[in-house]
Structure formats: structure tokens, C-alpha cells
Amino acid sequence: QMRRSLEVWKMGTVNYLEALKLQEKLASDRKALKITDTLLSLQHPPTYTVGKRETVHNLLIPDSELKAIGAELHYTQRGGDITFHGPHQAILYPIVSLRDIGLGARKYVEKLELTMIELASMYGVKAQVGRRCETGVWVDDRKIGAIGVRISSGITSHGLAFNMDPDLNYFKHIVPCGIADKDVTSLKKEADVELPAEEVIQEKLIACFVKIFGYSNVILKDKSKL
């Protein structure tokens, strides 16, 4: 078994567009073999993002009202529908070479789902994958984790967002992931145990990712001071 390395950047809270630019740069560096597989772990200020299908009709409030609720709207090149990112949500953006880890797109997404299912189970919450066409991770029919990935020349970007304890009211202004009759939930709402600090939960999410994707060598970088 080859020793596979992953560099993990712990970034704190990062503006969405900054994170987007960084992912583009890292993806092109990864493609050029300048860097090893890299994982960004962060949170965003309140942001709605639309995938490449541009399903902006699933945003239920006029653009002009976004400012009033303190949110931004951004268009991206990832798959998936409209989603919300905000404080108290654990986000992972893997910049990895699927060829190097021998995974196809479907298998890759399944492992991202497993990463969140594993994390939820650590706090006694039984999460599972959705039905056909429902990506992400669910507790019964409430969504606790979202996935939207981009794969270009075999290199991944974007990734997953797991709801630790975000303000769920933000989700009322969209049709989350284009599925109208489903609720959104959080670890805080579903867990019967006292949750540790969010930083600890984010650490655990990284650990689940490392385990499920089989990395043997992890290099941690604290980039939150950048």
C-alpha cells in the first residue's frame, strides 16, 4: 500500500470568493503536480451559492433582500443546486487527484457522504444517504449535510458542508438543493449528547475524511492566521 499524503489547511472563517480563488489556484497546482492532495477545512460568512445549472429560481427572496439578512449570492461551476453556507457549518474542500486515489466521480461522492455519516454517528446521530437523485446526507427526511463537487481533469474542488449548528432560518429563503418538501437539520438539533466545541467537531470531520479516503500521512497547517 502506497503511503498517501494529505496536506490539511485549517482556515477558520473565509470569505466565499476568497475560498473559490484559492481552490482554483490549488486545483491548477495539483494538476501540474506542484502540490500534494490538499484539504481545506473552514467556515463561510452567510452565503448562497448556485451551481452550474444556475437554478437561481430556487432562491425565494429578491436579490435586494439578501443584504438585509446579511447574505451574499455567488454563482459557481460546481454540480448540485442552490445551497447555503454560513457560520457553524463545517466545510471541507478537497483538492485531490481522483486518478491517484483510483476513484471515479460516483465513488468519490459516496465517500464524501460516508465521511459525514461517520461524523454524525460519533454523536449518536443516525444519518444516511438520500434516495435516488438526493445527494448529501439525511437524518430521516431532514438534510444534515450537503455535497456539491467539481471535477476538472481528474482534480476535485468544492466539496461538502455539514450542519453543526447554523441558523436554519437561512434555509427558508431557498429550496435547498431543489427539493421542496424536505427540511434541513443540524447536529445540534439531532444529537442527544452535549456537543464539544465546533473546532473539535471540525477536527473529527477531518479525521473521518482521512480515514475513509485512506491517507496515511497527514500534514496539518494552521492557516487561520493568514
PDB file of C-alpha atoms in Angstrom, residues 18-205:
ATOM      1  CA  GLU A  18     -11.506  34.093  -1.489  1.00  0.00           C
ATOM      2  CA  ALA A  19     -12.007  30.378  -0.916  1.00  0.00           C
ATOM      3  CA  LEU A  20     -13.110  29.990  -4.542  1.00  0.00           C
ATOM      4  CA  LYS A  21      -9.974  31.704  -5.855  1.00  0.00           C
ATOM      5  CA  LEU A  22      -7.784  29.637  -3.571  1.00  0.00           C
ATOM      6  CA  GLN A  23      -9.421  26.394  -4.749  1.00  0.00           C
ATOM      7  CA  GLU A  24      -8.850  27.335  -8.393  1.00  0.00           C
ATOM      8  CA  LYS A  25      -5.178  28.023  -7.737  1.00  0.00           C
ATOM      9  CA  LEU A  26      -4.688  24.832  -5.727  1.00  0.00           C
ATOM     10  CA  ALA A  27      -6.510  22.746  -8.348  1.00  0.00           C
ATOM     11  CA  SER A  28      -4.227  24.020 -11.081  1.00  0.00           C
ATOM     12  CA  ASP A  29      -1.159  23.450  -8.861  1.00  0.00           C
ATOM     13  CA  ARG A  30      -2.384  19.921  -8.130  1.00  0.00           C
ATOM     14  CA  LYS A  31      -2.870  19.247 -11.836  1.00  0.00           C
ATOM     15  CA  ALA A  32       0.677  20.476 -12.501  1.00  0.00           C
ATOM     16  CA  LEU A  33       1.945  18.142  -9.722  1.00  0.00           C
ATOM     17  CA  LYS A  34       3.294  21.135  -7.779  1.00  0.00           C
ATOM     18  CA  ILE A  35       1.431  20.147  -4.604  1.00  0.00           C
ATOM     19  CA  THR A  36       0.117  17.024  -2.939  1.00  0.00           C
ATOM     20  CA  ASP A  37      -3.582  16.337  -2.237  1.00  0.00           C
ATOM     21  CA  THR A  38      -4.886  19.207  -0.089  1.00  0.00           C
ATOM     22  CA  LEU A  39      -7.930  19.579   2.143  1.00  0.00           C
ATOM     23  CA  LEU A  40      -9.332  22.968   3.157  1.00  0.00           C
ATOM     24  CA  SER A  41     -11.317  22.983   6.409  1.00  0.00           C
ATOM     25  CA  LEU A  42     -13.242  26.213   7.005  1.00  0.00           C
ATOM     26  CA  GLN A  43     -16.478  28.102   7.578  1.00  0.00           C
ATOM     27  CA  HIS A  44     -18.063  30.865   5.497  1.00  0.00           C
ATOM     28  CA  PRO A  45     -19.978  34.039   6.351  1.00  0.00           C
ATOM     29  CA  PRO A  46     -23.661  33.727   5.243  1.00  0.00           C
ATOM     30  CA  THR A  47     -23.569  32.893   1.520  1.00  0.00           C
ATOM     31  CA  TYR A  48     -25.957  31.368  -1.003  1.00  0.00           C
ATOM     32  CA  THR A  49     -24.274  29.593  -3.900  1.00  0.00           C
ATOM     33  CA  VAL A  50     -25.753  28.383  -7.160  1.00  0.00           C
ATOM     34  CA  GLY A  51     -24.229  25.516  -9.149  1.00  0.00           C
ATOM     35  CA  LYS A  52     -23.500  25.456 -12.862  1.00  0.00           C
ATOM     36  CA  ARG A  53     -27.126  24.692 -13.756  1.00  0.00           C
ATOM     37  CA  GLU A  54     -27.880  28.200 -12.460  1.00  0.00           C
ATOM     38  CA  THR A  55     -31.084  27.224 -10.667  1.00  0.00           C
ATOM     39  CA  VAL A  56     -31.427  30.681  -9.184  1.00  0.00           C
ATOM     40  CA  HIS A  57     -35.232  30.319  -9.304  1.00  0.00           C
ATOM     41  CA  ASN A  58     -34.775  28.253  -6.138  1.00  0.00           C
ATOM     42  CA  LEU A  59     -33.774  31.426  -4.304  1.00  0.00           C
ATOM     43  CA  LEU A  60     -37.062  32.563  -2.785  1.00  0.00           C
ATOM     44  CA  ILE A  61     -36.215  36.142  -1.885  1.00  0.00           C
ATOM     45  CA  PRO A  62     -35.271  39.008  -4.197  1.00  0.00           C
ATOM     46  CA  ASP A  63     -31.570  39.816  -4.505  1.00  0.00           C
ATOM     47  CA  SER A  64     -32.285  43.176  -2.896  1.00  0.00           C
ATOM     48  CA  GLU A  65     -33.291  41.462   0.355  1.00  0.00           C
ATOM     49  CA  LEU A  66     -30.088  39.453   0.642  1.00  0.00           C
ATOM     50  CA  LYS A  67     -28.285  42.455   2.067  1.00  0.00           C
ATOM     51  CA  ALA A  68     -30.912  42.874   4.758  1.00  0.00           C
ATOM     52  CA  ILE A  69     -30.334  39.333   6.026  1.00  0.00           C
ATOM     53  CA  GLY A  70     -26.567  39.770   5.766  1.00  0.00           C
ATOM     54  CA  ALA A  71     -26.014  37.218   2.982  1.00  0.00           C
ATOM     55  CA  GLU A  72     -24.223  37.164  -0.374  1.00  0.00           C
ATOM     56  CA  LEU A  73     -25.107  35.251  -3.551  1.00  0.00           C
ATOM     57  CA  HIS A  74     -22.450  33.659  -5.781  1.00  0.00           C
ATOM     58  CA  TYR A  75     -22.513  31.609  -8.965  1.00  0.00           C
ATOM     59  CA  THR A  76     -20.118  28.652  -9.154  1.00  0.00           C
ATOM     60  CA  GLN A  77     -19.030  25.893 -11.501  1.00  0.00           C
ATOM     61  CA  ARG A  78     -19.803  23.026  -9.117  1.00  0.00           C
ATOM     62  CA  GLY A  79     -22.523  20.435  -9.595  1.00  0.00           C
ATOM     63  CA  GLY A  80     -25.660  20.486  -7.472  1.00  0.00           C
ATOM     64  CA  ASP A  81     -28.383  23.045  -6.884  1.00  0.00           C
ATOM     65  CA  ILE A  82     -28.630  26.163  -4.733  1.00  0.00           C
ATOM     66  CA  THR A  83     -27.262  25.835  -1.232  1.00  0.00           C
ATOM     67  CA  PHE A  84     -26.474  27.913   1.836  1.00  0.00           C
ATOM     68  CA  HIS A  85     -23.142  28.233   3.613  1.00  0.00           C
ATOM     69  CA  GLY A  86     -22.752  30.033   6.887  1.00  0.00           C
ATOM     70  CA  PRO A  87     -21.286  30.189  10.364  1.00  0.00           C
ATOM     71  CA  HIS A  88     -21.452  26.994  12.453  1.00  0.00           C
ATOM     72  CA  GLN A  89     -21.279  24.799   9.375  1.00  0.00           C
ATOM     73  CA  ALA A  90     -18.203  22.595   8.886  1.00  0.00           C
ATOM     74  CA  ILE A  91     -16.949  22.779   5.318  1.00  0.00           C
ATOM     75  CA  LEU A  92     -14.363  20.590   3.617  1.00  0.00           C
ATOM     76  CA  TYR A  93     -12.974  21.400   0.177  1.00  0.00           C
ATOM     77  CA  PRO A  94     -10.775  18.516  -1.020  1.00  0.00           C
ATOM     78  CA  ILE A  95      -8.348  19.332  -3.839  1.00  0.00           C
ATOM     79  CA  VAL A  96      -7.404  15.772  -4.685  1.00  0.00           C
ATOM     80  CA  SER A  97      -6.388  13.771  -7.728  1.00  0.00           C
ATOM     81  CA  LEU A  98      -9.014  11.085  -8.289  1.00  0.00           C
ATOM     82  CA  ARG A  99      -6.597   9.209 -10.570  1.00  0.00           C
ATOM     83  CA  ASP A 100      -4.040   8.983  -7.795  1.00  0.00           C
ATOM     84  CA  ILE A 101      -6.569   7.555  -5.361  1.00  0.00           C
ATOM     85  CA  GLY A 102      -8.182   5.363  -8.021  1.00  0.00           C
ATOM     86  CA  LEU A 103     -11.728   6.668  -7.650  1.00  0.00           C
ATOM     87  CA  GLY A 104     -14.415   7.581 -10.171  1.00  0.00           C
ATOM     88  CA  ALA A 105     -16.761  10.511  -9.598  1.00  0.00           C
ATOM     89  CA  ARG A 106     -19.622   8.421  -8.161  1.00  0.00           C
ATOM     90  CA  LYS A 107     -17.376   6.564  -5.704  1.00  0.00           C
ATOM     91  CA  TYR A 108     -15.807   9.864  -4.668  1.00  0.00           C
ATOM     92  CA  VAL A 109     -19.195  11.389  -3.796  1.00  0.00           C
ATOM     93  CA  GLU A 110     -20.162   8.225  -1.892  1.00  0.00           C
ATOM     94  CA  LYS A 111     -17.027   8.556   0.237  1.00  0.00           C
ATOM     95  CA  LEU A 112     -17.855  12.202   0.982  1.00  0.00           C
ATOM     96  CA  GLU A 113     -21.300  11.032   2.120  1.00  0.00           C
ATOM     97  CA  LEU A 114     -19.694   8.345   4.285  1.00  0.00           C
ATOM     98  CA  THR A 115     -17.410  10.946   5.853  1.00  0.00           C
ATOM     99  CA  MET A 116     -20.446  12.891   7.128  1.00  0.00           C
ATOM    100  CA  ILE A 117     -22.372   9.739   8.130  1.00  0.00           C
ATOM    101  CA  GLU A 118     -19.380   8.618  10.192  1.00  0.00           C
ATOM    102  CA  LEU A 119     -19.106  12.032  11.871  1.00  0.00           C
ATOM    103  CA  ALA A 120     -22.820  12.088  12.769  1.00  0.00           C
ATOM    104  CA  SER A 121     -22.569   8.582  14.241  1.00  0.00           C
ATOM    105  CA  MET A 122     -19.843   9.767  16.645  1.00  0.00           C
ATOM    106  CA  TYR A 123     -22.515  11.897  18.317  1.00  0.00           C
ATOM    107  CA  GLY A 124     -25.194   9.205  18.244  1.00  0.00           C
ATOM    108  CA  VAL A 125     -26.990  10.553  15.166  1.00  0.00           C
ATOM    109  CA  LYS A 126     -28.003   8.024  12.524  1.00  0.00           C
ATOM    110  CA  ALA A 127     -27.561   9.697   9.150  1.00  0.00           C
ATOM    111  CA  GLN A 128     -27.873   8.055   5.757  1.00  0.00           C
ATOM    112  CA  VAL A 129     -27.625   8.800   2.068  1.00  0.00           C
ATOM    113  CA  GLY A 130     -30.715  10.185   0.345  1.00  0.00           C
ATOM    114  CA  ARG A 131     -32.922   8.461  -2.171  1.00  0.00           C
ATOM    115  CA  ARG A 132     -32.045   8.441  -5.823  1.00  0.00           C
ATOM    116  CA  CYS A 133     -31.206  11.961  -7.040  1.00  0.00           C
ATOM    117  CA  GLU A 134     -30.884  13.225  -3.465  1.00  0.00           C
ATOM    118  CA  THR A 135     -27.191  13.793  -2.859  1.00  0.00           C
ATOM    119  CA  GLY A 136     -25.986  14.624   0.576  1.00  0.00           C
ATOM    120  CA  VAL A 137     -26.718  13.111   3.950  1.00  0.00           C
ATOM    121  CA  TRP A 138     -30.045  12.889   5.761  1.00  0.00           C
ATOM    122  CA  VAL A 139     -31.491  12.142   9.186  1.00  0.00           C
ATOM    123  CA  ASP A 140     -34.836  10.585   8.239  1.00  0.00           C
ATOM    124  CA  ASP A 141     -36.011  13.158   5.672  1.00  0.00           C
ATOM    125  CA  ARG A 142     -34.098  16.098   7.116  1.00  0.00           C
ATOM    126  CA  LYS A 143     -30.884  17.119   5.403  1.00  0.00           C
ATOM    127  CA  ILE A 144     -27.847  17.493   7.656  1.00  0.00           C
ATOM    128  CA  GLY A 145     -25.048  17.573   5.068  1.00  0.00           C
ATOM    129  CA  ALA A 146     -24.772  18.862   1.510  1.00  0.00           C
ATOM    130  CA  ILE A 147     -22.413  17.893  -1.307  1.00  0.00           C
ATOM    131  CA  GLY A 148     -21.532  19.799  -4.459  1.00  0.00           C
ATOM    132  CA  VAL A 149     -18.350  18.888  -6.299  1.00  0.00           C
ATOM    133  CA  ARG A 150     -16.438  19.988  -9.322  1.00  0.00           C
ATOM    134  CA  ILE A 151     -14.077  17.620 -11.115  1.00  0.00           C
ATOM    135  CA  SER A 152     -11.798  19.046 -13.776  1.00  0.00           C
ATOM    136  CA  SER A 153      -9.044  16.945 -15.405  1.00  0.00           C
ATOM    137  CA  GLY A 154      -9.495  14.436 -12.588  1.00  0.00           C
ATOM    138  CA  ILE A 155      -8.880  17.049  -9.872  1.00  0.00           C
ATOM    139  CA  THR A 156     -11.658  17.772  -7.364  1.00  0.00           C
ATOM    140  CA  SER A 157     -12.749  21.076  -5.861  1.00  0.00           C
ATOM    141  CA  HIS A 158     -15.745  22.312  -3.837  1.00  0.00           C
ATOM    142  CA  GLY A 159     -16.920  19.523  -1.550  1.00  0.00           C
ATOM    143  CA  LEU A 160     -19.137  19.068   1.487  1.00  0.00           C
ATOM    144  CA  ALA A 161     -20.905  21.181   4.108  1.00  0.00           C
ATOM    145  CA  PHE A 162     -22.051  19.627   7.381  1.00  0.00           C
ATOM    146  CA  ASN A 163     -24.520  21.484   9.601  1.00  0.00           C
ATOM    147  CA  MET A 164     -23.149  21.664  13.129  1.00  0.00           C
ATOM    148  CA  ASP A 165     -25.424  24.427  14.399  1.00  0.00           C
ATOM    149  CA  PRO A 166     -26.089  27.001  11.653  1.00  0.00           C
ATOM    150  CA  ASP A 167     -29.028  29.419  11.768  1.00  0.00           C
ATOM    151  CA  LEU A 168     -31.543  27.224   9.925  1.00  0.00           C
ATOM    152  CA  ASN A 169     -33.707  30.250   9.103  1.00  0.00           C
ATOM    153  CA  TYR A 170     -31.360  31.000   6.220  1.00  0.00           C
ATOM    154  CA  PHE A 171     -32.524  27.793   4.543  1.00  0.00           C
ATOM    155  CA  LYS A 172     -36.114  29.086   4.485  1.00  0.00           C
ATOM    156  CA  HIS A 173     -35.160  31.527   1.728  1.00  0.00           C
ATOM    157  CA  ILE A 174     -34.220  28.787  -0.708  1.00  0.00           C
ATOM    158  CA  VAL A 175     -35.493  25.454  -1.980  1.00  0.00           C
ATOM    159  CA  PRO A 176     -32.472  23.613  -0.551  1.00  0.00           C
ATOM    160  CA  CYS A 177     -30.851  21.552  -3.305  1.00  0.00           C
ATOM    161  CA  GLY A 178     -34.038  21.980  -5.332  1.00  0.00           C
ATOM    162  CA  ILE A 179     -36.028  19.589  -3.117  1.00  0.00           C
ATOM    163  CA  ALA A 180     -39.138  21.412  -1.991  1.00  0.00           C
ATOM    164  CA  ASP A 181     -40.760  19.195   0.628  1.00  0.00           C
ATOM    165  CA  LYS A 182     -37.745  18.396   2.798  1.00  0.00           C
ATOM    166  CA  ASP A 183     -36.427  20.071   5.926  1.00  0.00           C
ATOM    167  CA  VAL A 184     -32.886  20.958   6.886  1.00  0.00           C
ATOM    168  CA  THR A 185     -31.483  19.996  10.265  1.00  0.00           C
ATOM    169  CA  SER A 186     -28.249  20.189  12.262  1.00  0.00           C
ATOM    170  CA  LEU A 187     -26.109  18.082  14.559  1.00  0.00           C
ATOM    171  CA  LYS A 188     -27.154  20.313  17.442  1.00  0.00           C
ATOM    172  CA  LYS A 189     -30.845  19.586  16.788  1.00  0.00           C
ATOM    173  CA  GLU A 190     -30.416  15.858  16.284  1.00  0.00           C
ATOM    174  CA  ALA A 191     -27.833  14.883  18.910  1.00  0.00           C
ATOM    175  CA  ASP A 192     -28.902  13.871  22.413  1.00  0.00           C
ATOM    176  CA  VAL A 193     -25.415  14.450  23.765  1.00  0.00           C
ATOM    177  CA  GLU A 194     -23.672  17.642  24.784  1.00  0.00           C
ATOM    178  CA  LEU A 195     -21.606  18.675  21.762  1.00  0.00           C
ATOM    179  CA  PRO A 196     -17.954  19.707  22.098  1.00  0.00           C
ATOM    180  CA  ALA A 197     -16.569  22.964  20.707  1.00  0.00           C
ATOM    181  CA  GLU A 198     -17.062  23.369  16.966  1.00  0.00           C
ATOM    182  CA  GLU A 199     -13.337  23.224  16.405  1.00  0.00           C
ATOM    183  CA  VAL A 200     -13.360  19.715  17.862  1.00  0.00           C
ATOM    184  CA  ILE A 201     -16.210  18.657  15.554  1.00  0.00           C
ATOM    185  CA  GLN A 202     -14.324  20.067  12.558  1.00  0.00           C
ATOM    186  CA  GLU A 203     -11.212  18.119  13.662  1.00  0.00           C
ATOM    187  CA  LYS A 204     -13.303  14.961  13.843  1.00  0.00           C
ATOM    188  CA  LEU A 205     -14.693  15.627  10.351  1.00  0.00           C
TER     189      LEU A 205
END
